[in-house]
């Protein structure tokens, strides 16, 4: 081997070593919760504890500023909801955290599904009084289906709510969770004294003085000192813990890794309580970026050449730029600004320039990134949700599934002089995954049909067609509430079965059988057991 070849081999090995080391210190996660459980508050406090912001409130401030500069986001501001997901990156004690935000509103569950395809773990956030709410359950099912490790944080313990054993019982019975409490509360919600950290036996005292915008020192006591102060409450907590242990409530690393066993924490984000313990557990227990399964089943190791999956495409995030940003989750190798990559679906090369990370809603130029990181790249060509971009050995990650729509509406253009813009806009929204654009193939008038998980998706589509494409449109709600993916034989059976059902077709030929409601769908399925009726839709966009 020549001296140059040896030097190259040594450089490649040291680069792979650096990538592996960077991947090992990444924790890429999402928080899933029902609106109002405290996700914004917890996010702010995590940033505060990690030292990423000096004062809580900074995240909201950024969001406020951005809403003022974006026009289609006007809808978001008016409704007080978060339509788009954002990514927060912060570093603490040598660990790099990537927190991917998920929209809380049910109508945007598809967005959450895509985000969950890009994370390595998730925190389920619950309100101590309300427990499992509809959106918690829905998002949990999605996370569970992906088999990602989960942690649960019971928030608002400063207020009255369910006692800890009742909460465990509730979580086990509603979500079928197997819980491993890593902290245990002393006192009850509303009369809360603090938590026992089960890993080292210390007691973290809850005081209302620690709340607010700044991190305050938490009071940590040895268990035997704390036990003397509130003997009666301690006796209750200890007895509860014995009961939990008797039914096998201990931590189990393998169970956690497969998403079967869920570490449980109690706290109050508003009062900064329990947040430091959660952050510590994320650093210690949550998985780093690791080898990812590919479509052909062979995992792509983190130290291999660059490969990433697009999990979100968003146009016109900034009206001053009018551009399209693809959010990539780096899966292997080092991402460098300006590098060239190949899109596995189209086989075309593209330059990944103008990369930035997004902190809240603000862009910062990013020069390099490692497995686990999320980068936004400004793109011109055909890049869609689910696409794999790679350098070196070709690779394709499995498609990101989506949920079959439950709401449908026709959409028509009112101004014929803007027909081209209307068409272009619909294609754009379809590619971004804002809504599914479908057609009634056999109908006389093939007016486009929008499909989505909720009507708010249609509102976003209409608003964006108006503001970004100058298209004045009209929508009309259609009477279907259930849909399943089918094939040609299934489509013929549906059309022959009842006039109230129909078949819609997507641009890639996928056929969707639609029914007026769940009951009609179930009756149809009973009558025709041989017909293909799938609940999960594959993104057309991810197929090579
Ligand atoms: P979200 O993003 O999940 O929708 O929830 P967010 O953080 O906005 O919190 C929802 C409400 O719950 C907020 O009150 C927030 O202050 C409150 N909250 C969050 N964590 C805790 C907690 O640990 N204890 C208590 N008691 N309240 C908590 P709000 O009145 O809607 O808004 P604000 O005026 O307090 O900001």
Coordinates of C-alpha atoms and ligand atoms in Angstrom, one line a residue:
X1 CA 0.0 0.0 0.0
X2 CA 1.4 3.4 -0.9
X3 CA 2.0 6.1 1.6
X4 CA -0.9 8.2 0.1
X5 CA -3.3 5.3 0.2
X6 CA -2.4 4.6 3.8
X7 CA -3.0 8.2 4.6
X8 CA -6.4 8.2 2.9
X9 CA -7.4 5.0 4.7
X10 CA -6.3 6.5 8.0
X11 CA -8.2 9.8 7.3
X12 CA -11.4 7.8 6.4
X13 CA -11.2 5.7 9.5
X14 CA -10.7 8.8 11.7
X15 CA -13.6 10.5 10.0
X16 CA -15.8 7.4 10.6
X17 CA -14.7 7.4 14.2
X18 CA -15.7 11.1 14.5
X19 CA -19.1 10.5 13.0
X20 CA -19.7 7.5 15.2
X21 CA -18.8 9.6 18.3
X22 CA -21.0 12.5 17.3
X23 CA -23.9 10.1 16.6
X24 CA -23.4 8.5 20.0
X25 CA -24.0 11.9 21.7
X26 CA -27.2 12.7 19.8
X27 CA -30.7 12.3 21.4
X28 CA -33.4 13.0 18.9
X29 CA -36.8 13.0 20.4
X30 CA -40.3 14.4 20.3
X31 CA -42.9 15.3 23.0
X32 CA -46.4 14.0 22.3
X33 CA -49.4 15.2 24.2
X34 CA -52.9 16.5 24.0
X35 CA -53.2 20.3 23.7
X36 CA -52.8 22.1 27.0
X37 CA -51.0 19.3 28.8
X38 CA -48.0 21.7 28.9
X39 CA -45.8 20.8 25.9
X40 CA -44.8 24.4 25.3
X41 CA -44.0 25.0 28.9
X42 CA -42.0 21.7 29.2
X43 CA -40.1 22.5 26.0
X44 CA -39.1 25.9 27.3
X45 CA -38.1 24.5 30.6
X46 CA -36.0 21.8 29.0
X47 CA -34.2 24.6 27.1
X48 CA -33.8 26.5 30.2
X49 CA -32.3 23.6 32.1
X50 CA -30.0 22.7 29.3
X51 CA -28.8 26.3 29.3
X52 CA -29.9 26.9 25.7
X53 CA -32.0 29.9 26.6
X54 CA -31.3 32.3 29.5
X55 CA -34.9 32.8 30.3
X56 CA -38.2 30.9 29.7
X57 CA -40.4 32.7 27.3
X58 CA -37.8 32.9 24.6
X59 CA -39.4 30.2 22.5
X60 CA -42.8 31.9 22.6
X61 CA -41.1 35.2 21.8
X62 CA -39.5 33.8 18.7
X63 CA -42.7 32.2 17.6
X64 CA -44.5 35.6 18.0
X65 CA -42.0 37.4 15.9
X66 CA -42.2 34.9 13.2
X67 CA -46.0 34.9 13.0
X68 CA -45.8 38.6 12.3
X69 CA -43.6 38.1 9.2
X70 CA -45.3 35.2 7.6
X71 CA -48.6 35.5 5.7
X72 CA -50.0 32.0 5.5
X73 CA -49.1 31.4 9.0
X74 CA -51.6 34.1 9.8
X75 CA -54.0 31.2 10.1
X76 CA -51.8 29.6 12.7
X77 CA -51.7 32.8 14.6
X78 CA -55.5 33.4 14.4
X79 CA -56.2 29.9 15.6
X80 CA -53.5 29.9 18.2
X81 CA -52.3 26.5 16.9
X82 CA -49.0 25.3 15.6
X83 CA -49.5 24.1 12.0
X84 CA -45.8 23.5 11.2
X85 CA -43.3 21.5 13.2
X86 CA -40.1 23.0 14.3
X87 CA -36.9 21.6 15.4
X88 CA -34.9 22.7 18.5
X89 CA -31.3 21.8 18.9
X90 CA -29.5 22.3 22.2
X91 CA -26.5 20.9 24.0
X92 CA -26.0 20.0 27.6
X93 CA -23.2 18.2 29.4
X94 CA -21.8 17.0 26.1
X95 CA -25.1 15.6 24.8
X96 CA -26.7 17.2 21.7
X97 CA -30.5 17.1 22.0
X98 CA -32.7 17.5 18.9
X99 CA -36.3 18.1 20.0
X100 CA -38.7 17.9 17.1
X101 CA -42.0 19.6 17.8
X102 CA -45.3 18.0 16.9
X103 CA -48.5 19.8 16.2
X104 CA -50.9 19.2 19.0
X105 CA -54.1 19.4 16.9
X106 CA -55.6 16.2 15.8
X107 CA -56.2 17.5 12.3
X108 CA -52.4 17.6 11.8
X109 CA -51.7 14.0 13.0
X110 CA -50.1 13.2 9.6
X111 CA -47.5 15.8 10.3
X112 CA -46.8 14.1 13.6
X113 CA -46.6 10.7 12.0
X114 CA -43.8 12.1 9.8
X115 CA -42.0 13.6 12.7
X116 CA -42.1 10.3 14.6
X117 CA -40.4 8.7 11.6
X118 CA -37.5 11.0 12.3
X119 CA -37.0 10.6 16.0
X120 CA -35.3 7.9 18.1
X121 CA -37.5 8.3 21.2
X122 CA -40.5 10.2 22.5
X123 CA -41.8 11.7 25.7
X124 CA -45.6 11.2 26.4
X125 CA -46.7 14.2 28.4
X126 CA -49.8 13.9 30.5
X127 CA -51.9 16.3 32.6
X128 CA -52.0 14.9 36.2
X129 CA -55.8 15.6 36.4
X130 CA -56.8 14.7 32.9
X131 CA -54.6 11.7 32.2
X132 CA -54.9 10.1 28.8
X133 CA -56.8 12.4 26.4
X134 CA -57.9 11.6 22.8
X135 CA -54.8 13.1 21.1
X136 CA -52.5 11.5 23.6
X137 CA -53.9 8.1 22.8
X138 CA -53.9 8.7 19.0
X139 CA -50.2 9.8 19.0
X140 CA -49.3 7.1 21.4
X141 CA -50.7 4.4 19.0
X142 CA -48.6 5.9 16.2
X143 CA -45.4 5.9 18.3
X144 CA -46.2 2.4 19.5
X145 CA -46.6 1.2 16.0
X146 CA -43.1 2.5 15.2
X147 CA -41.7 0.7 18.3
X148 CA -39.8 3.7 19.5
X149 CA -38.7 3.9 23.1
X150 CA -41.0 6.0 25.2
X151 CA -40.9 7.9 28.5
X152 CA -43.9 9.4 30.3
X153 CA -44.0 12.6 32.2
X154 CA -47.0 13.4 34.4
X155 CA -47.2 17.1 34.6
X156 CA -49.1 19.7 36.7
X157 CA -48.5 17.8 39.9
X158 CA -48.7 21.1 41.8
X159 CA -52.5 21.0 41.2
X160 CA -55.1 18.4 42.3
X161 CA -55.2 15.3 40.1
X162 CA -54.9 11.5 40.1
X163 CA -52.9 9.9 42.9
X164 CA -49.8 8.0 41.6
X165 CA -51.1 4.5 41.8
X166 CA -54.4 5.5 40.2
X167 CA -52.4 7.2 37.5
X168 CA -50.4 4.0 36.8
X169 CA -53.6 2.0 36.8
X170 CA -55.2 4.5 34.4
X171 CA -52.2 4.5 32.0
X172 CA -51.9 0.7 32.1
X173 CA -55.6 0.2 31.4
X174 CA -56.1 2.9 28.7
X175 CA -52.8 2.6 26.8
X176 CA -51.8 -0.9 27.8
X177 CA -48.5 0.5 29.0
X178 CA -46.1 -1.3 31.2
X179 CA -44.6 1.4 33.4
X180 CA -41.3 1.7 35.3
X181 CA -41.5 4.7 37.7
X182 CA -38.1 6.2 38.0
X183 CA -39.3 8.9 40.3
X184 CA -42.0 8.6 42.9
X185 CA -44.1 11.5 44.4
X186 CA -44.3 12.1 48.1
X187 CA -47.7 13.8 48.8
X188 CA -50.6 13.9 46.4
X189 CA -51.2 16.2 43.4
X190 CA -52.1 19.6 44.8
X191 CA -50.3 18.8 48.1
X192 CA -47.1 17.7 46.6
X193 CA -43.8 17.6 48.6
X194 CA -41.4 16.3 46.0
X195 CA -40.1 13.1 44.4
X196 CA -37.9 10.3 45.3
X197 CA -35.3 9.6 42.6
X198 CA -35.4 5.8 42.6
X199 CA -32.0 5.5 41.0
X200 CA -30.0 7.0 43.8
X201 CA -32.7 7.2 46.6
X202 CA -32.4 11.0 47.0
X203 CA -35.4 13.2 47.6
X204 CA -36.0 16.3 45.4
X205 CA -38.0 18.8 47.3
X206 CA -40.8 20.7 45.5
X207 CA -41.1 24.3 46.4
X208 CA -43.1 26.9 44.6
X209 CA -40.2 29.3 44.8
X210 CA -38.4 27.4 42.1
X211 CA -40.9 28.4 39.4
X212 CA -40.6 31.1 37.0
X213 CA -38.3 32.1 34.1
X214 CA -35.0 31.2 35.7
X215 CA -33.5 27.9 36.8
X216 CA -33.4 27.7 40.5
X217 CA -31.3 25.3 42.6
X218 CA -33.4 22.2 43.4
X219 CA -33.2 21.1 47.0
X220 CA -31.9 17.5 47.1
X221 CA -31.9 15.6 50.4
X222 CA -30.8 12.2 51.5
X223 CA -33.8 10.0 51.9
X224 CA -33.4 9.4 55.6
X225 CA -33.3 13.2 56.3
X226 CA -36.3 13.8 54.2
X227 CA -38.3 10.9 55.7
X228 CA -38.0 12.4 59.2
X229 CA -39.8 15.6 58.1
X230 CA -43.0 14.2 56.6
X231 CA -43.1 10.8 58.3
X232 CA -46.7 10.0 57.4
X233 CA -46.5 11.0 53.7
X234 CA -43.2 9.1 53.4
X235 CA -44.7 6.0 54.9
X236 CA -47.4 6.2 52.2
X237 CA -44.9 6.7 49.4
X238 CA -42.8 3.8 50.6
X239 CA -45.8 1.5 50.8
X240 CA -46.8 2.5 47.3
X241 CA -43.4 1.8 46.0
X242 CA -43.4 -1.6 47.6
X243 CA -46.7 -2.3 45.8
X244 CA -45.2 -1.1 42.5
X245 CA -42.1 -3.3 42.9
X246 CA -44.2 -6.3 43.9
X247 CA -45.9 -6.1 40.5
X248 CA -42.6 -5.7 38.7
X249 CA -42.3 -2.0 38.2
X250 CA -38.5 -1.9 37.9
X251 CA -36.6 -0.4 34.9
X252 CA -35.7 -2.9 32.2
X253 CA -33.3 -1.6 29.5
X254 CA -34.4 -4.2 26.8
X255 CA -38.1 -3.5 27.4
X256 CA -37.4 0.3 27.2
X257 CA -35.5 -0.1 23.9
X258 CA -38.3 -1.9 22.3
X259 CA -40.9 0.6 23.5
X260 CA -42.6 -2.0 25.7
X261 CA -41.5 -0.6 29.1
X262 CA -42.0 3.1 29.8
X263 CA -40.1 5.0 32.5
X264 CA -42.4 7.3 34.4
X265 CA -41.7 10.7 35.9
X266 CA -43.8 13.1 37.9
X267 CA -43.3 16.9 38.0
X268 CA -44.6 20.3 37.3
X269 CA -43.1 22.1 34.2
X270 CA -44.6 25.4 35.2
X271 CA -42.7 25.3 38.5
X272 CA -39.6 23.9 36.9
X273 CA -40.0 20.8 38.9
X274 CA -38.8 17.4 37.7
X275 CA -37.6 18.9 34.4
X276 CA -33.9 18.4 35.3
X277 CA -34.5 14.8 36.2
X278 CA -36.3 14.2 32.8
X279 CA -33.4 15.9 30.9
X280 CA -30.9 13.7 32.8
X281 CA -32.9 10.6 32.0
X282 CA -33.0 11.6 28.3
X283 CA -29.3 12.0 28.3
X284 CA -28.7 8.7 30.1
X285 CA -31.4 6.4 28.9
X286 CA -32.8 7.6 25.5
X287 CA -31.1 5.9 22.6
X288 CA -28.5 7.8 20.5
X289 CA -28.7 7.9 16.7
X290 CA -28.0 4.3 15.5
X291 CA -28.0 2.2 12.4
X292 CA -31.3 2.5 10.6
X293 CA -33.2 -0.2 8.7
X294 CA -33.3 0.4 5.0
X295 CA -36.0 -0.6 2.4
X296 CA -34.0 -3.8 1.5
X297 CA -33.7 -4.7 5.1
X298 CA -30.0 -4.1 5.6
X299 CA -29.3 -1.5 8.2
X300 CA -27.3 1.6 7.3
X301 CA -24.6 2.1 10.0
X302 CA -24.2 5.7 11.2
X303 CA -20.5 5.7 10.2
X304 CA -21.3 5.0 6.5
X305 CA -21.3 7.8 4.0
X306 CA -24.0 10.5 4.2
X307 CA -27.7 9.4 3.9
X308 CA -30.8 11.2 5.1
X309 CA -34.5 10.9 4.9
X310 CA -36.8 13.9 4.1
X311 CA -39.6 13.9 6.6
X312 CA -41.1 17.3 5.9
X313 CA -41.2 19.7 3.0
X314 CA -42.4 23.2 3.5
X315 CA -42.8 25.9 1.0
X316 CA -42.7 29.6 1.5
X317 CA -41.7 29.5 5.2
X318 CA -40.4 32.9 4.8
X319 CA -42.2 35.2 2.4
X320 CA -39.1 37.2 1.9
X321 CA -37.5 34.2 0.3
X322 CA -40.4 32.3 -1.2
X323 CA -38.5 29.1 -1.2
X324 CA -39.0 25.4 -0.4
X325 CA -37.3 23.8 2.5
X326 CA -36.8 20.1 2.9
X327 CA -36.2 18.9 6.4
X328 CA -33.8 16.0 6.5
X329 CA -33.1 13.6 9.3
X330 CA -29.4 12.7 8.9
X331 CA -29.2 8.9 9.3
X332 CA -25.5 8.2 8.4
X333 CA -22.3 10.0 7.7
X334 CA -21.5 13.7 7.9
X335 CA -23.6 16.3 6.3
X336 CA -21.7 19.2 4.9
X337 CA -23.1 22.4 3.5
X338 CA -22.9 22.5 -0.3
X339 CA -22.3 18.7 -0.6
X340 CA -23.9 16.8 -3.5
X341 CA -26.3 13.9 -2.9
X342 CA -28.5 11.7 -5.0
X343 CA -32.2 11.4 -4.6
X344 CA -32.9 7.6 -4.4
X345 CA -36.4 8.0 -5.9
X346 CA -35.5 10.1 -9.0
X347 CA -31.8 9.1 -9.4
X348 CA -31.0 12.7 -9.8
X349 CA -28.1 14.6 -8.1
X350 CA -28.7 17.7 -6.2
X351 CA -26.6 20.2 -4.2
X352 CA -27.5 20.6 -0.6
X353 CA -26.7 24.2 -0.2
X354 CA -28.2 26.9 1.9
X355 CA -28.4 24.5 4.8
X356 CA -29.7 25.8 8.0
X357 CA -30.8 24.5 11.3
X358 CA -34.0 25.9 12.6
X359 CA -34.1 27.1 16.2
X360 CA -37.7 27.7 16.9
X361 CA -38.6 29.6 13.8
X362 CA -35.3 31.2 13.1
X363 CA -32.7 30.0 10.7
X364 CA -29.1 29.7 11.4
X365 CA -26.6 28.7 8.8
X366 CA -25.2 25.2 9.5
X367 CA -21.9 24.0 8.2
X368 CA -22.1 20.3 9.1
X369 CA -24.4 17.9 10.9
X370 CA -24.3 14.3 12.1
X371 CA -26.6 11.3 12.4
X372 CA -29.6 12.3 14.5
X373 CA -29.5 15.9 13.5
X374 CA -32.2 17.6 11.4
X375 CA -31.2 20.1 8.8
X376 CA -33.4 22.2 6.5
X377 CA -32.1 22.6 3.0
X378 CA -33.5 24.9 0.4
X379 CA -34.5 22.9 -2.6
X380 CA -35.5 23.7 -6.2
X381 CA -36.1 20.3 -7.8
X382 CA -38.3 17.4 -7.1
X383 CA -37.8 16.4 -3.5
X384 CA -40.7 15.0 -1.5
X385 CA -41.6 13.7 1.9
X386 CA -40.1 10.2 2.4
X387 CA -37.3 10.7 -0.1
X388 CA -33.8 9.3 0.7
X389 CA -30.9 11.5 -0.2
X390 CA -27.5 9.8 -0.1
X391 CA -23.8 10.0 -1.1
X392 CA -21.7 6.9 -1.8
X393 CA -23.4 3.5 -1.7
X394 CA -27.0 3.8 -2.9
X395 CA -29.6 3.4 -0.1
X396 CA -33.3 3.9 0.3
X397 CA -35.1 4.1 3.7
X398 CA -38.6 2.7 4.0
X399 CA -41.5 4.9 3.0
X400 CA -43.2 7.0 5.7
X401 CA -46.8 5.7 6.1
X402 CA -49.8 8.0 6.3
X403 CA -53.2 7.6 7.8
X404 CA -56.2 7.0 5.6
X405 CA -58.3 10.3 5.4
X406 CA -61.5 10.7 7.3
X407 CA -62.6 14.0 5.7
X408 CA -63.2 14.8 2.1
X409 CA -64.1 17.9 0.1
X410 CA -64.1 18.8 -3.6
X411 CA -62.1 21.8 -4.5
X412 CA -62.7 24.0 -7.5
X413 CA -61.1 27.1 -9.0
X414 CA -63.4 30.1 -9.2
X415 CA -61.2 32.2 -11.5
X416 CA -60.5 30.4 -14.8
X417 CA -57.7 32.8 -15.6
X418 CA -55.7 31.4 -12.7
X419 CA -56.2 27.7 -13.7
X420 CA -52.5 27.1 -14.1
X421 CA -51.7 28.5 -10.7
X422 CA -54.5 26.5 -9.1
X423 CA -53.1 23.2 -10.6
X424 CA -49.5 24.1 -9.6
X425 CA -50.7 24.9 -6.1
X426 CA -52.5 21.6 -5.7
X427 CA -49.5 19.7 -6.9
X428 CA -47.3 21.5 -4.4
X429 CA -49.7 20.9 -1.5
X430 CA -50.0 17.3 -2.4
X431 CA -46.2 16.9 -2.5
X432 CA -45.7 18.6 0.8
X433 CA -48.3 16.3 2.3
X434 CA -50.5 19.2 3.4
X435 CA -53.5 17.3 2.0
X436 CA -54.1 14.3 -0.2
X437 CA -55.2 15.3 -3.7
X438 CA -57.5 12.7 -5.3
X439 CA -59.8 12.3 -8.2
X440 CA -63.0 10.4 -8.9
X441 CA -61.7 8.6 -11.9
X442 CA -64.9 7.4 -13.4
X443 CA -66.9 10.6 -12.9
X444 CA -67.9 12.9 -15.7
X445 CA -66.4 15.9 -14.1
X446 CA -63.1 15.0 -12.6
X447 CA -63.0 17.8 -10.1
X448 CA -60.2 17.3 -7.6
X449 CA -61.1 15.9 -4.2
X450 CA -59.1 16.8 -1.0
X451 CA -58.7 14.1 1.6
X452 CA -57.4 14.7 5.1
X453 CA -57.5 13.6 8.8
X454 CA -59.3 16.8 9.7
X455 CA -61.0 19.8 8.1
X456 CA -58.4 22.2 9.3
X457 CA -56.0 20.7 6.8
X458 CA -58.4 22.0 4.1
X459 CA -58.4 25.5 5.6
X460 CA -54.6 25.6 5.4
X461 CA -54.8 24.4 1.8
X462 CA -57.3 27.0 0.8
X463 CA -55.4 29.8 2.6
X464 CA -52.1 28.8 0.9
X465 CA -53.7 28.5 -2.5
X466 CA -55.0 32.1 -2.0
X467 CA -51.9 33.7 -0.6
X468 CA -49.1 31.8 -2.4
X469 CA -50.8 31.0 -5.8
X470 CA -53.4 33.7 -6.1
X471 CA -56.0 31.1 -6.6
X472 CA -59.6 31.8 -5.4
X473 CA -61.1 28.4 -4.6
X474 CA -64.3 26.9 -3.3
X475 CA -64.6 23.7 -1.3
X476 CA -67.6 21.5 -0.8
X477 CA -67.7 18.9 1.9
X478 CA -68.3 15.3 0.7
X479 CA -70.2 12.8 2.8
X480 CA -67.5 10.2 3.3
X481 CA -65.9 9.6 6.7
X482 CA -64.0 6.3 6.3
X483 CA -61.5 5.2 3.7
X484 CA -59.3 2.2 2.9
X485 CA -56.7 1.5 0.4
X486 CA -57.8 -1.1 -2.1
X487 CA -56.8 -2.6 -5.5
X488 CA -58.5 -2.8 -9.0
X489 CA -60.7 -5.8 -7.9
X490 CA -61.7 -4.1 -4.7
X491 CA -62.5 -0.9 -6.5
X492 CA -64.9 -2.7 -8.9
X493 CA -66.6 -4.4 -5.9
X494 CA -67.0 -1.1 -4.0
X495 CA -68.5 0.6 -7.1
X496 CA -70.9 -2.3 -7.7
X497 CA -71.9 -2.6 -4.0
X498 CA -73.6 0.6 -3.0
X499 CA -74.1 4.1 -4.5
X500 CA -73.1 5.7 -1.2
X501 CA -69.5 4.4 -1.5
X502 CA -67.0 5.5 -4.1
X503 CA -63.4 5.1 -5.3
X504 CA -60.9 7.9 -5.4
X505 CA -57.6 7.7 -7.2
X506 CA -54.3 9.4 -6.3
X507 CA -51.8 10.7 -8.9
X508 CA -49.7 7.5 -8.6
X509 CA -52.7 5.3 -9.2
X510 CA -53.4 4.3 -5.6
X511 CA -57.1 3.6 -5.2
X512 CA -59.0 4.6 -2.1
X513 CA -62.4 3.1 -1.3
X514 CA -64.5 5.7 0.5
X515 CA -67.6 5.0 2.7
X516 CA -70.1 7.3 4.3
X517 CA -69.2 6.0 7.8
X518 CA -67.5 3.3 9.7
X519 CA -70.6 1.1 9.9
X520 CA -71.0 0.9 6.1
X521 CA -67.3 0.2 5.8
X522 CA -67.5 -2.6 8.4
X523 CA -70.6 -4.1 6.7
X524 CA -68.9 -4.0 3.4
X525 CA -65.8 -5.7 4.8
X526 CA -68.0 -8.5 6.3
X527 CA -69.7 -9.1 3.0
X528 CA -66.6 -9.1 1.0
X529 CA -63.9 -10.7 3.2
X530 CA -61.6 -11.2 0.1
X531 CA -61.4 -7.5 -0.8
X532 CA -58.2 -5.6 0.1
X533 CA -58.9 -2.8 2.6
X534 CA -55.7 -1.3 4.1
X535 CA -55.8 1.4 6.8
X536 CA -52.2 2.6 6.2
X537 CA -51.3 4.5 3.0
X538 CA -47.8 4.4 1.6
X539 CA -46.6 7.8 0.6
X540 CA -46.5 7.7 -3.2
X541 CA -43.5 10.0 -3.0
X542 CA -41.2 7.5 -1.3
X543 CA -41.5 4.8 -3.9
X544 CA -38.4 4.3 -6.0
Ligands
LIG1 P1 -49.5 23.0 25.3 O1 -48.3 23.5 24.6 O2 -49.3 21.5 25.6 O3 -50.8 23.3 24.7 O4 -49.5 23.6 26.8 P2 -48.9 24.9 27.4 O5 -47.5 24.7 27.7 O6 -49.2 26.1 26.6 O7 -49.6 24.9 28.8 C1 -51.1 24.9 28.9 C2 -51.5 25.6 30.2 O8 -51.0 24.8 31.3 C3 -50.8 27.0 30.4 O9 -51.7 27.7 31.1 C4 -49.6 26.6 31.3 O10 -49.1 27.7 32.1 C5 -50.2 25.5 32.1 N1 -49.2 24.6 32.7 C6 -48.2 24.0 32.1 N2 -47.5 23.3 33.0 C7 -48.1 23.4 34.2 C8 -47.8 22.9 35.5 O11 -46.9 22.2 35.7 N3 -48.6 23.3 36.5 C9 -49.7 24.1 36.3 N4 -50.5 24.5 37.3 N5 -50.0 24.6 35.0 C10 -49.2 24.3 34.0 P3 -52.5 28.9 30.5 O12 -53.3 29.5 31.6 O13 -53.2 28.4 29.3 O14 -51.4 29.9 29.9 P4 -50.3 30.8 30.7 O15 -51.0 32.1 30.8 O16 -50.0 30.2 32.0 O17 -49.1 30.9 29.8

